[in-house]
């Protein structure tokens, strides 16, 4: 005859003591203990709105140096021949539409910082709409804004129309993000003079080459 195994029965007394909540009270789920809150690091040029002047936007944390390929230098095609000037800065062209020139310039700044460039070595000029950081800082006064250029301890953003007030830096990045007329033709040669080692121009290659050729 087949054998039928019986499942062991667990008596109520073997299940451990039963906790009965007090009358009129509901058992509550313990609330988690909040941990420490880390301070957020704002992206440079993103102002915090408010009537009072907030702490100036902090530059992003500088990552450890990582070698990154640089765009190939492009020489102006329309420039007349002249003797080689060994003190002239290296020219690099990053093709970009006017609407994406500022983003391309910011990416170039990121690569420069990642390759070990000091923030104070970099000047960024815009030919159209100002960089948000510059617009934010100018709202607190012209003198305070230009004093940050004199401090020389961070990336400085300026409008290309004020390039004459910009002091020379090791690297100058120009975003041709608008006003691709005479203003660009005037700004690019001056920007080249302000660059001690490297001039990076982000924008339409034909416009850039024409402007550089007209300025020499």
mmCIF file with all atom_site columns, N, CA and C in Angstrom, residues 52-85:
data_model
loop_
_atom_site.group_PDB
_atom_site.id
_atom_site.type_symbol
_atom_site.label_atom_id
_atom_site.label_alt_id
_atom_site.label_comp_id
_atom_site.label_asym_id
_atom_site.label_entity_id
_atom_site.label_seq_id
_atom_site.pdbx_PDB_ins_code
_atom_site.Cartn_x
_atom_site.Cartn_y
_atom_site.Cartn_z
_atom_site.occupancy
_atom_site.B_iso_or_equiv
_atom_site.pdbx_formal_charge
_atom_site.auth_seq_id
_atom_site.auth_comp_id
_atom_site.auth_asym_id
_atom_site.auth_atom_id
_atom_site.pdbx_PDB_model_num
ATOM 1   N N  . UNK A 1 52 ? 18.980 89.705 -4.080  1.00 0.00 ? 52 UNK A N  1
ATOM 2   C CA . UNK A 1 52 ? 20.305 89.962 -3.524  1.00 0.00 ? 52 UNK A CA 1
ATOM 3   C C  . UNK A 1 52 ? 21.341 89.217 -4.353  1.00 0.00 ? 52 UNK A C  1
ATOM 4   N N  . UNK A 1 53 ? 22.550 89.732 -4.373  1.00 0.00 ? 53 UNK A N  1
ATOM 5   C CA . UNK A 1 53 ? 23.594 89.081 -5.149  1.00 0.00 ? 53 UNK A CA 1
ATOM 6   C C  . UNK A 1 53 ? 23.974 87.767 -4.507  1.00 0.00 ? 53 UNK A C  1
ATOM 7   N N  . UNK A 1 54 ? 23.827 86.671 -5.243  1.00 0.00 ? 54 UNK A N  1
ATOM 8   C CA . UNK A 1 54 ? 24.226 85.373 -4.680  1.00 0.00 ? 54 UNK A CA 1
ATOM 9   C C  . UNK A 1 54 ? 25.723 85.191 -4.806  1.00 0.00 ? 54 UNK A C  1
ATOM 10  N N  . UNK A 1 55 ? 26.189 84.081 -4.270  1.00 0.00 ? 55 UNK A N  1
ATOM 11  C CA . UNK A 1 55 ? 27.595 83.739 -4.439  1.00 0.00 ? 55 UNK A CA 1
ATOM 12  C C  . UNK A 1 55 ? 27.876 83.554 -5.918  1.00 0.00 ? 55 UNK A C  1
ATOM 13  N N  . UNK A 1 56 ? 28.951 84.164 -6.458  1.00 0.00 ? 56 UNK A N  1
ATOM 14  C CA . UNK A 1 56 ? 29.228 84.041 -7.894  1.00 0.00 ? 56 UNK A CA 1
ATOM 15  C C  . UNK A 1 56 ? 29.253 82.585 -8.307  1.00 0.00 ? 56 UNK A C  1
ATOM 16  N N  . UNK A 1 57 ? 28.723 82.297 -9.509  1.00 0.00 ? 57 UNK A N  1
ATOM 17  C CA . UNK A 1 57 ? 28.675 80.911 -9.959  1.00 0.00 ? 57 UNK A CA 1
ATOM 18  C C  . UNK A 1 57 ? 30.054 80.283 -9.934  1.00 0.00 ? 57 UNK A C  1
ATOM 19  N N  . UNK A 1 58 ? 30.132 79.126 -9.299  1.00 0.00 ? 58 UNK A N  1
ATOM 20  C CA . UNK A 1 58 ? 31.427 78.439 -9.188  1.00 0.00 ? 58 UNK A CA 1
ATOM 21  C C  . UNK A 1 58 ? 31.737 77.709 -10.474 1.00 0.00 ? 58 UNK A C  1
ATOM 22  N N  . UNK A 1 59 ? 32.986 77.693 -10.829 1.00 0.00 ? 59 UNK A N  1
ATOM 23  C CA . UNK A 1 59 ? 33.380 76.910 -11.990 1.00 0.00 ? 59 UNK A CA 1
ATOM 24  C C  . UNK A 1 59 ? 33.277 75.427 -11.656 1.00 0.00 ? 59 UNK A C  1
ATOM 25  N N  . UNK A 1 60 ? 33.034 74.637 -12.665 1.00 0.00 ? 60 UNK A N  1
ATOM 26  C CA . UNK A 1 60 ? 32.893 73.204 -12.435 1.00 0.00 ? 60 UNK A CA 1
ATOM 27  C C  . UNK A 1 60 ? 34.199 72.617 -11.922 1.00 0.00 ? 60 UNK A C  1
ATOM 28  N N  . UNK A 1 61 ? 34.109 71.528 -11.212 1.00 0.00 ? 61 UNK A N  1
ATOM 29  C CA . UNK A 1 61 ? 35.316 70.879 -10.682 1.00 0.00 ? 61 UNK A CA 1
ATOM 30  C C  . UNK A 1 61 ? 36.207 70.447 -11.827 1.00 0.00 ? 61 UNK A C  1
ATOM 31  N N  . UNK A 1 62 ? 37.485 70.683 -11.689 1.00 0.00 ? 62 UNK A N  1
ATOM 32  C CA . UNK A 1 62 ? 38.416 70.368 -12.753 1.00 0.00 ? 62 UNK A CA 1
ATOM 33  C C  . UNK A 1 62 ? 38.832 68.904 -12.645 1.00 0.00 ? 62 UNK A C  1
ATOM 34  N N  . UNK A 1 63 ? 38.522 68.099 -13.660 1.00 0.00 ? 63 UNK A N  1
ATOM 35  C CA . UNK A 1 63 ? 38.854 66.670 -13.587 1.00 0.00 ? 63 UNK A CA 1
ATOM 36  C C  . UNK A 1 63 ? 40.341 66.451 -13.740 1.00 0.00 ? 63 UNK A C  1
ATOM 37  N N  . UNK A 1 64 ? 40.748 65.227 -13.445 1.00 0.00 ? 64 UNK A N  1
ATOM 38  C CA . UNK A 1 64 ? 42.157 64.871 -13.593 1.00 0.00 ? 64 UNK A CA 1
ATOM 39  C C  . UNK A 1 64 ? 42.535 64.948 -15.064 1.00 0.00 ? 64 UNK A C  1
ATOM 40  N N  . UNK A 1 65 ? 43.776 65.344 -15.356 1.00 0.00 ? 65 UNK A N  1
ATOM 41  C CA . UNK A 1 65 ? 44.178 65.491 -16.759 1.00 0.00 ? 65 UNK A CA 1
ATOM 42  C C  . UNK A 1 65 ? 44.014 64.196 -17.528 1.00 0.00 ? 65 UNK A C  1
ATOM 43  N N  . UNK A 1 66 ? 43.311 64.282 -18.652 1.00 0.00 ? 66 UNK A N  1
ATOM 44  C CA . UNK A 1 66 ? 43.123 63.129 -19.534 1.00 0.00 ? 66 UNK A CA 1
ATOM 45  C C  . UNK A 1 66 ? 43.495 63.578 -20.934 1.00 0.00 ? 66 UNK A C  1
ATOM 46  N N  . UNK A 1 67 ? 44.480 62.954 -21.560 1.00 0.00 ? 67 UNK A N  1
ATOM 47  C CA . UNK A 1 67 ? 44.853 63.380 -22.911 1.00 0.00 ? 67 UNK A CA 1
ATOM 48  C C  . UNK A 1 67 ? 43.670 63.291 -23.848 1.00 0.00 ? 67 UNK A C  1
ATOM 49  N N  . UNK A 1 68 ? 43.447 64.347 -24.629 1.00 0.00 ? 68 UNK A N  1
ATOM 50  C CA . UNK A 1 68 ? 42.345 64.364 -25.572 1.00 0.00 ? 68 UNK A CA 1
ATOM 51  C C  . UNK A 1 68 ? 42.841 64.913 -26.897 1.00 0.00 ? 68 UNK A C  1
ATOM 52  N N  . UNK A 1 69 ? 42.393 64.308 -28.008 1.00 0.00 ? 69 UNK A N  1
ATOM 53  C CA . UNK A 1 69 ? 42.844 64.805 -29.312 1.00 0.00 ? 69 UNK A CA 1
ATOM 54  C C  . UNK A 1 69 ? 42.322 66.200 -29.566 1.00 0.00 ? 69 UNK A C  1
ATOM 55  N N  . UNK A 1 70 ? 43.141 67.072 -30.054 1.00 0.00 ? 70 UNK A N  1
ATOM 56  C CA . UNK A 1 70 ? 42.737 68.437 -30.353 1.00 0.00 ? 70 UNK A CA 1
ATOM 57  C C  . UNK A 1 70 ? 42.359 68.541 -31.818 1.00 0.00 ? 70 UNK A C  1
ATOM 58  N N  . UNK A 1 71 ? 41.437 69.463 -32.143 1.00 0.00 ? 71 UNK A N  1
ATOM 59  C CA . UNK A 1 71 ? 41.074 69.637 -33.547 1.00 0.00 ? 71 UNK A CA 1
ATOM 60  C C  . UNK A 1 71 ? 42.290 70.043 -34.370 1.00 0.00 ? 71 UNK A C  1
ATOM 61  N N  . UNK A 1 72 ? 42.328 69.586 -35.615 1.00 0.00 ? 72 UNK A N  1
ATOM 62  C CA . UNK A 1 72 ? 43.456 69.906 -36.481 1.00 0.00 ? 72 UNK A CA 1
ATOM 63  C C  . UNK A 1 72 ? 43.447 71.383 -36.810 1.00 0.00 ? 72 UNK A C  1
ATOM 64  N N  . UNK A 1 73 ? 44.619 72.035 -36.761 1.00 0.00 ? 73 UNK A N  1
ATOM 65  C CA . UNK A 1 73 ? 44.660 73.463 -37.090 1.00 0.00 ? 73 UNK A CA 1
ATOM 66  C C  . UNK A 1 73 ? 44.304 73.698 -38.544 1.00 0.00 ? 73 UNK A C  1
ATOM 67  N N  . UNK A 1 74 ? 43.547 74.762 -38.791 1.00 0.00 ? 74 UNK A N  1
ATOM 68  C CA . UNK A 1 74 ? 43.137 75.130 -40.136 1.00 0.00 ? 74 UNK A CA 1
ATOM 69  C C  . UNK A 1 74 ? 43.620 76.533 -40.405 1.00 0.00 ? 74 UNK A C  1
ATOM 70  N N  . UNK A 1 75 ? 44.418 76.714 -41.412 1.00 0.00 ? 75 UNK A N  1
ATOM 71  C CA . UNK A 1 75 ? 44.942 78.035 -41.734 1.00 0.00 ? 75 UNK A CA 1
ATOM 72  C C  . UNK A 1 75 ? 43.945 78.768 -42.615 1.00 0.00 ? 75 UNK A C  1
ATOM 73  N N  . UNK A 1 76 ? 43.856 80.086 -42.502 1.00 0.00 ? 76 UNK A N  1
ATOM 74  C CA . UNK A 1 76 ? 42.953 80.855 -43.373 1.00 0.00 ? 76 UNK A CA 1
ATOM 75  C C  . UNK A 1 76 ? 43.309 80.641 -44.838 1.00 0.00 ? 76 UNK A C  1
ATOM 76  N N  . UNK A 1 77 ? 42.281 80.455 -45.669 1.00 0.00 ? 77 UNK A N  1
ATOM 77  C CA . UNK A 1 77 ? 42.525 80.202 -47.083 1.00 0.00 ? 77 UNK A CA 1
ATOM 78  C C  . UNK A 1 77 ? 42.638 81.488 -47.882 1.00 0.00 ? 77 UNK A C  1
ATOM 79  N N  . UNK A 1 78 ? 42.036 82.556 -47.376 1.00 0.00 ? 78 UNK A N  1
ATOM 80  C CA . UNK A 1 78 ? 42.011 83.791 -48.145 1.00 0.00 ? 78 UNK A CA 1
ATOM 81  C C  . UNK A 1 78 ? 43.064 84.792 -47.701 1.00 0.00 ? 78 UNK A C  1
ATOM 82  N N  . UNK A 1 79 ? 43.926 84.403 -46.749 1.00 0.00 ? 79 UNK A N  1
ATOM 83  C CA . UNK A 1 79 ? 44.927 85.343 -46.248 1.00 0.00 ? 79 UNK A CA 1
ATOM 84  C C  . UNK A 1 79 ? 46.036 85.511 -47.268 1.00 0.00 ? 79 UNK A C  1
ATOM 85  N N  . UNK A 1 80 ? 46.466 86.743 -47.512 1.00 0.00 ? 80 UNK A N  1
ATOM 86  C CA . UNK A 1 80 ? 47.581 86.950 -48.434 1.00 0.00 ? 80 UNK A CA 1
ATOM 87  C C  . UNK A 1 80 ? 48.878 86.410 -47.856 1.00 0.00 ? 80 UNK A C  1
ATOM 88  N N  . UNK A 1 81 ? 49.816 86.102 -48.726 1.00 0.00 ? 81 UNK A N  1
ATOM 89  C CA . UNK A 1 81 ? 51.081 85.544 -48.261 1.00 0.00 ? 81 UNK A CA 1
ATOM 90  C C  . UNK A 1 81 ? 51.867 86.596 -47.498 1.00 0.00 ? 81 UNK A C  1
ATOM 91  N N  . UNK A 1 82 ? 52.553 86.141 -46.437 1.00 0.00 ? 82 UNK A N  1
ATOM 92  C CA . UNK A 1 82 ? 53.383 87.023 -45.638 1.00 0.00 ? 82 UNK A CA 1
ATOM 93  C C  . UNK A 1 82 ? 54.442 86.173 -44.955 1.00 0.00 ? 82 UNK A C  1
ATOM 94  N N  . UNK A 1 83 ? 55.530 86.762 -44.509 1.00 0.00 ? 83 UNK A N  1
ATOM 95  C CA . UNK A 1 83 ? 56.567 85.977 -43.830 1.00 0.00 ? 83 UNK A CA 1
ATOM 96  C C  . UNK A 1 83 ? 56.014 85.291 -42.597 1.00 0.00 ? 83 UNK A C  1
ATOM 97  N N  . UNK A 1 84 ? 56.510 84.095 -42.328 1.00 0.00 ? 84 UNK A N  1
ATOM 98  C CA . UNK A 1 84 ? 56.039 83.322 -41.184 1.00 0.00 ? 84 UNK A CA 1
ATOM 99  C C  . UNK A 1 84 ? 56.355 84.050 -39.881 1.00 0.00 ? 84 UNK A C  1
ATOM 100 N N  . UNK A 1 85 ? 55.366 84.142 -39.015 1.00 0.00 ? 85 UNK A N  1
ATOM 101 C CA . UNK A 1 85 ? 55.543 84.778 -37.713 1.00 0.00 ? 85 UNK A CA 1
ATOM 102 C C  . UNK A 1 85 ? 55.536 83.686 -36.654 1.00 0.00 ? 85 UNK A C  1
#
